[in-house]
Amino acid sequence: MSYLVFARKWRPQSFEEVLAQDHVTVTLRNAIDSGRVGHAYLFTGPRGVGKTTTARILAKALNCEKGPTSRPCQECESCRRIASGSDMDVLEIDGASNRGIDEVRDLREKARYSPAAGRSKIYIIDEVHMLTREAFNALLKILEEPPDFVVFVFATTEPRKVPATIISRCQRFDFRRIPSPVMSEYLIREAAREGITIDKDAVAMVCRASGGSLRDALSIMDQLVSFAGGDITRESAESLLRVVESDLLACLASAILSGRAPEALDAVGEALDRGYSIEELCDAFIEYLRNLMLLSAGSGSGLDDLPDREMETMRSIAGSVSDTVILNVLRIVSAAASEAKTASLPRVALESAVMAATRMSSAIGLAQLPPVELERKGPPAAPSIRARPERREPAPRDARSAPSAGEEPPDRRKPSGEEQAVEAAVHTAPASSESSTSSGDRPPRTRRPGRAVRAKPDGEDGAGGIEGAEPEGGGGCGDADSRARQGPSEEEREATRKLLDLFDAMSYDDSNDRRRQ
């Protein structure tokens, strides 16, 4: 007889044997016992967590000769045929290979015939998300109103690719990844049944490498037994799984976090000399820094399966630096890992990141001594744009406290270029005005329309003036607020009047030129 791999040999045969999916198995058992079995189910979740296995157990429960029962007997002809995959009433279809509309039409026609021997006809379609749109549309009608003896079970790892019209016609169950403690206990128990001894640290490595997939873990166990025989140790697991040694990662982390650049670069070179790729080293080191960050923050989430010796080393490193340093190093290494995937020289990208992280750690570490100032000091922040200071308004002055003739007002400032140009225009205004007036062609100056003019008696505002006239100021060099409080002086009124005469003269000359043309 040919060899049967662990993933098939140790496949669960009852709902009780399915690992870490109680929310699914309990619901299905209660539905069977109460006679509330649906006509369509959708099992979603990661690979290797028991979706197809649960579908087969459901088929056993429905077609068992002692059922329907939530505990199949495993001894009747129907249970044995389903376990071996030879039952004519339980059809497993690969959705990736039979994904067209023709296959679905054939399924739809055959589903109308009664079961050959069993109580129900069960269609298990694996990887159902691979069906075409036309195939899904062909399933809609029979999926909504199937024959009484037909049960559909769909399994998929990508439910987002399944149309909503299909999902709404099914009872959906989401399978979860297998937790490491549950998987570790299961592997040790099943290995003991096979006469295999496996080290606790090796089991932890297998669980981490599987990513929560029991099928992947059993496949790794097959490889380890072939590699190391009946005695699986930590060293054999590290060698087969190409796990970067924790001592090497600890040396690299300690060198970077302590600011020792030569030692950190030597650790990178040693890892590459041992045959690890840049990607393997980056992934392992990122996970190691993640564990250090959790320990530094006081959290132990996901660290239960780590060996005791490795945990002690990481606690020692995490306790010597702050979580800010670890977080910044983690960001630098993560960015370098992404850059190394597309760089022409990935080793240079990694070594540059190691140098940058080492220098940064050294600078931050010096800034965070002593411990009392840890909360105040940290990595230098990016320069920020300082807000423009608010302008201080000068204190109000009384009109009677004006400076003397030979004294400069305190709020005077140096005139700008525009203001100097205005002053120059004011000084040349009389000559231009006189020359324009002497020509004899210009009519007398009139006020601009829309401007109300009213003479003010002396003493109404401290000085006589014309209400509605243009504000008459000097060269515009004084502070605007001070002028508003003090009122225009006589010189400012005269300068403004000269400017208005100049502008009127220019307008009059332009109009005469146009009439001559």
Coordinates of N, CA and C in Angstrom, one line a residue, residues 163-288:
P163 N -20.3 36.2 -6.0 CA -21.4 37.2 -6.2 C -22.3 37.2 -5.0
A164 N -22.8 38.4 -4.7 CA -23.7 38.6 -3.5 C -25.0 37.8 -3.7
T165 N -25.4 37.6 -5.0 CA -26.6 36.8 -5.2 C -26.4 35.3 -4.8
I166 N -25.2 34.8 -4.9 CA -24.9 33.5 -4.4 C -24.8 33.4 -2.9
I167 N -24.1 34.4 -2.3 CA -24.0 34.4 -0.9 C -25.3 34.5 -0.2
S168 N -26.2 35.3 -0.7 CA -27.5 35.6 -0.1 C -28.4 34.3 -0.1
R169 N -28.1 33.3 -0.9 CA -28.8 32.1 -1.0 C -28.2 31.0 -0.1
C170 N -27.1 31.3 0.6 CA -26.4 30.3 1.4 C -26.4 30.7 2.9
Q171 N -26.1 29.7 3.7 CA -25.7 30.0 5.1 C -24.2 30.1 5.2
R172 N -23.7 31.2 5.6 CA -22.2 31.4 5.5 C -21.6 31.1 6.9
F173 N -20.5 30.4 6.8 CA -19.7 30.1 8.0 C -18.2 30.5 7.7
D174 N -17.7 31.3 8.6 CA -16.3 31.8 8.4 C -15.4 31.0 9.3
F175 N -14.5 30.2 8.7 CA -13.5 29.4 9.5 C -12.3 30.3 9.8
R176 N -11.7 30.0 11.0 CA -10.6 30.8 11.5 C -9.3 30.0 11.5
R177 N -8.2 30.7 11.6 CA -6.9 30.1 11.7 C -6.8 29.3 13.0
I178 N -6.0 28.3 13.0 CA -5.8 27.5 14.2 C -4.8 28.2 15.1
P179 N -5.2 28.4 16.3 CA -4.3 29.1 17.3 C -3.1 28.2 17.5
S180 N -1.9 28.8 17.8 CA -0.7 28.0 18.0 C -0.8 27.1 19.2
P181 N -1.3 27.5 20.3 CA -1.4 26.5 21.4 C -2.2 25.2 21.1
V182 N -3.3 25.4 20.4 CA -4.2 24.3 20.0 C -3.4 23.4 19.0
M183 N -2.8 24.0 18.0 CA -2.1 23.3 17.0 C -0.9 22.5 17.6
S184 N -0.2 23.2 18.5 CA 1.0 22.6 19.2 C 0.6 21.3 19.9
E185 N -0.5 21.4 20.7 CA -1.0 20.3 21.5 C -1.4 19.1 20.5
Y186 N -2.0 19.5 19.4 CA -2.5 18.5 18.5 C -1.3 17.8 17.8
L187 N -0.3 18.5 17.4 CA 0.9 17.9 16.8 C 1.6 17.0 17.7
I188 N 1.8 17.4 19.0 CA 2.5 16.5 19.9 C 1.7 15.2 20.2
R189 N 0.4 15.4 20.3 CA -0.4 14.2 20.6 C -0.4 13.2 19.4
E190 N -0.6 13.7 18.2 CA -0.6 12.8 17.0 C 0.8 12.3 16.7
A191 N 1.9 13.0 17.0 CA 3.2 12.5 16.8 C 3.5 11.4 17.8
A192 N 3.0 11.5 19.0 CA 3.2 10.4 20.0 C 2.5 9.1 19.5
R193 N 1.3 9.3 18.9 CA 0.6 8.1 18.4 C 1.4 7.4 17.3
E194 N 2.2 8.2 16.6 CA 3.0 7.6 15.5 C 4.4 7.1 16.0
G195 N 4.7 7.3 17.3 CA 6.0 6.9 17.8 C 7.1 7.9 17.5
I196 N 6.7 9.2 17.3 CA 7.7 10.3 17.0 C 7.8 11.2 18.2
T197 N 9.0 11.5 18.6 CA 9.3 12.5 19.6 C 9.7 13.8 18.9
I198 N 9.2 14.8 19.4 CA 9.5 16.1 18.8 C 9.7 17.1 19.9
D199 N 10.7 17.9 19.8 CA 11.1 18.9 20.8 C 10.1 20.1 20.8
K200 N 9.9 20.6 22.0 CA 8.9 21.7 22.1 C 9.2 22.9 21.3
D201 N 10.5 23.2 21.2 CA 10.9 24.4 20.4 C 10.7 24.1 18.9
A202 N 10.9 22.8 18.5 CA 10.6 22.5 17.1 C 9.1 22.6 16.8
V203 N 8.3 22.2 17.7 CA 6.8 22.3 17.5 C 6.5 23.8 17.3
A204 N 7.1 24.6 18.2 CA 6.8 26.1 18.0 C 7.2 26.6 16.7
M205 N 8.3 26.2 16.2 CA 8.7 26.6 14.8 C 7.8 26.1 13.8
V206 N 7.3 24.9 13.9 CA 6.4 24.4 12.9 C 5.1 25.2 12.9
C207 N 4.6 25.5 14.1 CA 3.4 26.3 14.2 C 3.5 27.7 13.6
R208 N 4.7 28.3 13.9 CA 4.9 29.7 13.3 C 5.0 29.6 11.8
A209 N 5.7 28.6 11.3 CA 5.9 28.4 9.8 C 4.6 28.1 9.1
S210 N 3.6 27.5 9.8 CA 2.4 27.1 9.1 C 1.4 28.2 8.9
G211 N 1.6 29.3 9.7 CA 0.7 30.5 9.6 C -0.8 30.2 10.0
G212 N -1.0 29.2 10.9 CA -2.3 28.9 11.3 C -3.0 27.9 10.5
S213 N -2.3 27.3 9.5 CA -2.9 26.3 8.6 C -2.5 24.9 9.1
L214 N -3.5 24.1 9.5 CA -3.1 22.8 10.0 C -2.6 21.9 8.9
R215 N -3.1 22.0 7.7 CA -2.5 21.2 6.6 C -1.1 21.5 6.3
D216 N -0.7 22.8 6.4 CA 0.7 23.2 6.2 C 1.5 22.6 7.3
A217 N 1.0 22.6 8.5 CA 1.8 22.1 9.7 C 2.0 20.6 9.5
L218 N 1.0 19.9 9.1 CA 1.2 18.4 8.9 C 2.2 18.1 7.7
S219 N 2.1 18.9 6.7 CA 3.1 18.8 5.6 C 4.5 19.0 6.1
I220 N 4.7 20.0 7.0 CA 6.1 20.2 7.5 C 6.5 19.1 8.4
M221 N 5.5 18.5 9.2 CA 5.8 17.4 10.0 C 6.3 16.2 9.2
D222 N 5.7 16.0 8.0 CA 6.1 14.9 7.1 C 7.6 15.1 6.7
Q223 N 7.9 16.4 6.3 CA 9.3 16.7 5.9 C 10.3 16.5 7.1
L224 N 9.9 16.9 8.3 CA 10.8 16.7 9.4 C 11.1 15.2 9.7
V225 N 10.0 14.4 9.6 CA 10.2 13.0 9.9 C 11.1 12.4 8.9
S226 N 11.0 12.8 7.6 CA 11.9 12.3 6.6 C 13.3 12.8 6.8
F227 N 13.5 14.0 7.3 CA 14.8 14.6 7.5 C 15.5 14.1 8.7
A228 N 14.8 14.1 9.9 CA 15.4 13.8 11.2 C 15.0 12.4 11.7
G229 N 14.1 11.7 11.1 CA 13.7 10.4 11.6 C 12.7 10.6 12.7
G230 N 12.7 9.7 13.7 CA 11.7 9.7 14.7 C 12.0 10.7 15.9
D231 N 13.1 11.4 15.8 CA 13.5 12.3 16.9 C 13.8 13.7 16.3
I232 N 12.8 14.6 16.4 CA 12.9 15.9 15.8 C 13.3 16.9 16.8
T233 N 14.4 17.6 16.6 CA 15.0 18.5 17.5 C 14.9 20.0 16.9
R234 N 15.2 20.9 17.8 CA 15.2 22.3 17.3 C 16.2 22.6 16.2
E235 N 17.3 22.0 16.3 CA 18.3 22.2 15.2 C 17.9 21.6 13.9
S236 N 17.3 20.5 13.9 CA 16.8 19.9 12.6 C 15.7 20.8 12.1
A237 N 14.8 21.3 12.9 CA 13.7 22.2 12.4 C 14.3 23.5 11.8
E238 N 15.3 24.0 12.5 CA 15.9 25.3 12.0 C 16.6 25.0 10.6
S239 N 17.2 23.9 10.5 CA 17.9 23.6 9.3 C 16.9 23.3 8.1
L240 N 15.9 22.6 8.4 CA 14.9 22.3 7.3 C 14.1 23.5 6.9
L241 N 13.6 24.3 7.9 CA 12.7 25.4 7.7 C 13.4 26.7 7.3
R242 N 14.8 26.6 7.3 CA 15.6 27.8 7.0 C 15.2 29.0 7.9
V243 N 15.0 28.7 9.2 CA 14.7 29.7 10.2 C 16.0 30.4 10.6
V244 N 16.1 31.7 10.5 CA 17.3 32.4 10.9 C 17.5 32.2 12.4
E245 N 18.7 31.8 12.8 CA 18.9 31.5 14.2 C 18.6 32.7 15.1
S246 N 18.0 32.5 16.2 CA 17.7 33.6 17.1 C 18.9 34.3 17.7
D247 N 20.0 33.5 17.8 CA 21.3 34.1 18.3 C 21.8 35.2 17.4
L248 N 21.7 34.9 16.1 CA 22.1 35.8 15.1 C 21.2 37.1 15.1
L249 N 19.9 36.9 15.2 CA 19.0 38.0 15.2 C 19.2 38.9 16.5
A250 N 19.5 38.2 17.6 CA 19.8 38.9 18.9 C 21.0 39.7 18.7
C251 N 22.1 39.2 18.1 CA 23.3 39.9 17.9 C 23.1 41.2 17.1
L252 N 22.3 41.0 16.0 CA 22.1 42.1 15.1 C 21.2 43.2 15.8
A253 N 20.2 42.8 16.5 CA 19.4 43.7 17.2 C 20.1 44.5 18.3
S254 N 20.9 43.8 19.0 CA 21.7 44.4 20.1 C 22.7 45.4 19.5
A255 N 23.3 45.1 18.4 CA 24.3 46.0 17.8 C 23.7 47.2 17.3
I256 N 22.5 47.1 16.6 CA 21.8 48.3 16.1 C 21.3 49.2 17.2
L257 N 20.6 48.6 18.2 CA 20.0 49.4 19.2 C 21.1 50.0 20.2
S258 N 22.3 49.5 20.1 CA 23.4 50.1 21.0 C 24.2 51.0 20.2
G259 N 24.0 51.2 18.9 CA 24.8 52.1 18.1 C 26.1 51.6 17.6
R260 N 26.3 50.3 17.6 CA 27.6 49.7 17.2 C 27.5 49.2 15.7
A261 N 27.9 50.1 14.8 CA 27.7 49.9 13.4 C 28.6 48.7 12.9
P262 N 29.9 48.7 13.2 CA 30.7 47.6 12.7 C 30.1 46.2 13.1
E263 N 29.7 46.0 14.3 CA 29.2 44.8 14.7 C 27.9 44.4 14.0
A264 N 27.0 45.4 13.8 CA 25.8 45.2 13.0 C 26.0 44.8 11.6
L265 N 27.0 45.4 10.9 CA 27.3 45.0 9.6 C 27.9 43.6 9.5
D266 N 28.7 43.3 10.5 CA 29.3 41.9 10.5 C 28.2 40.9 10.7
A267 N 27.2 41.2 11.5 CA 26.1 40.3 11.7 C 25.3 40.0 10.4
V268 N 25.1 41.1 9.6 CA 24.4 41.0 8.3 C 25.3 40.1 7.4
G269 N 26.6 40.3 7.4 CA 27.4 39.5 6.5 C 27.5 38.1 6.9
E270 N 27.4 37.8 8.2 CA 27.4 36.4 8.7 C 26.1 35.7 8.3
A271 N 25.0 36.4 8.4 CA 23.7 35.8 8.0 C 23.7 35.5 6.5
L272 N 24.3 36.3 5.7 CA 24.3 36.1 4.2 C 25.3 34.9 3.9
D273 N 26.4 34.9 4.7 CA 27.4 33.8 4.5 C 26.8 32.4 4.8
R274 N 25.9 32.4 5.7 CA 25.2 31.1 6.1 C 24.2 30.7 5.1
G275 N 24.0 31.5 4.1 CA 23.1 31.0 3.0 C 21.7 31.6 3.1
Y276 N 21.4 32.5 4.0 CA 20.1 33.2 4.1 C 20.0 34.3 3.0
S277 N 18.9 34.4 2.4 CA 18.6 35.4 1.4 C 18.3 36.7 2.1
I278 N 18.4 37.8 1.4 CA 18.1 39.1 1.9 C 16.6 39.2 2.4
E279 N 15.7 38.6 1.6 CA 14.3 38.5 2.0 C 14.1 37.7 3.3
E280 N 14.7 36.6 3.4 CA 14.6 35.8 4.6 C 15.1 36.5 5.8
L281 N 16.3 37.2 5.7 CA 16.8 37.9 6.8 C 16.0 39.1 7.2
C282 N 15.5 39.8 6.2 CA 14.6 41.0 6.5 C 13.3 40.5 7.2
D283 N 12.7 39.5 6.7 CA 11.4 39.0 7.3 C 11.7 38.5 8.8
A284 N 12.7 37.8 9.0 CA 13.0 37.3 10.3 C 13.4 38.4 11.3
F285 N 14.1 39.4 10.8 CA 14.5 40.5 11.7 C 13.3 41.4 12.0
I286 N 12.5 41.6 11.0 CA 11.3 42.4 11.3 C 10.4 41.8 12.3
E287 N 10.2 40.4 12.2 CA 9.5 39.7 13.2 C 10.1 39.8 14.6
Y288 N 11.5 39.7 14.6 CA 12.2 39.8 15.9 C 12.0 41.2 16.5

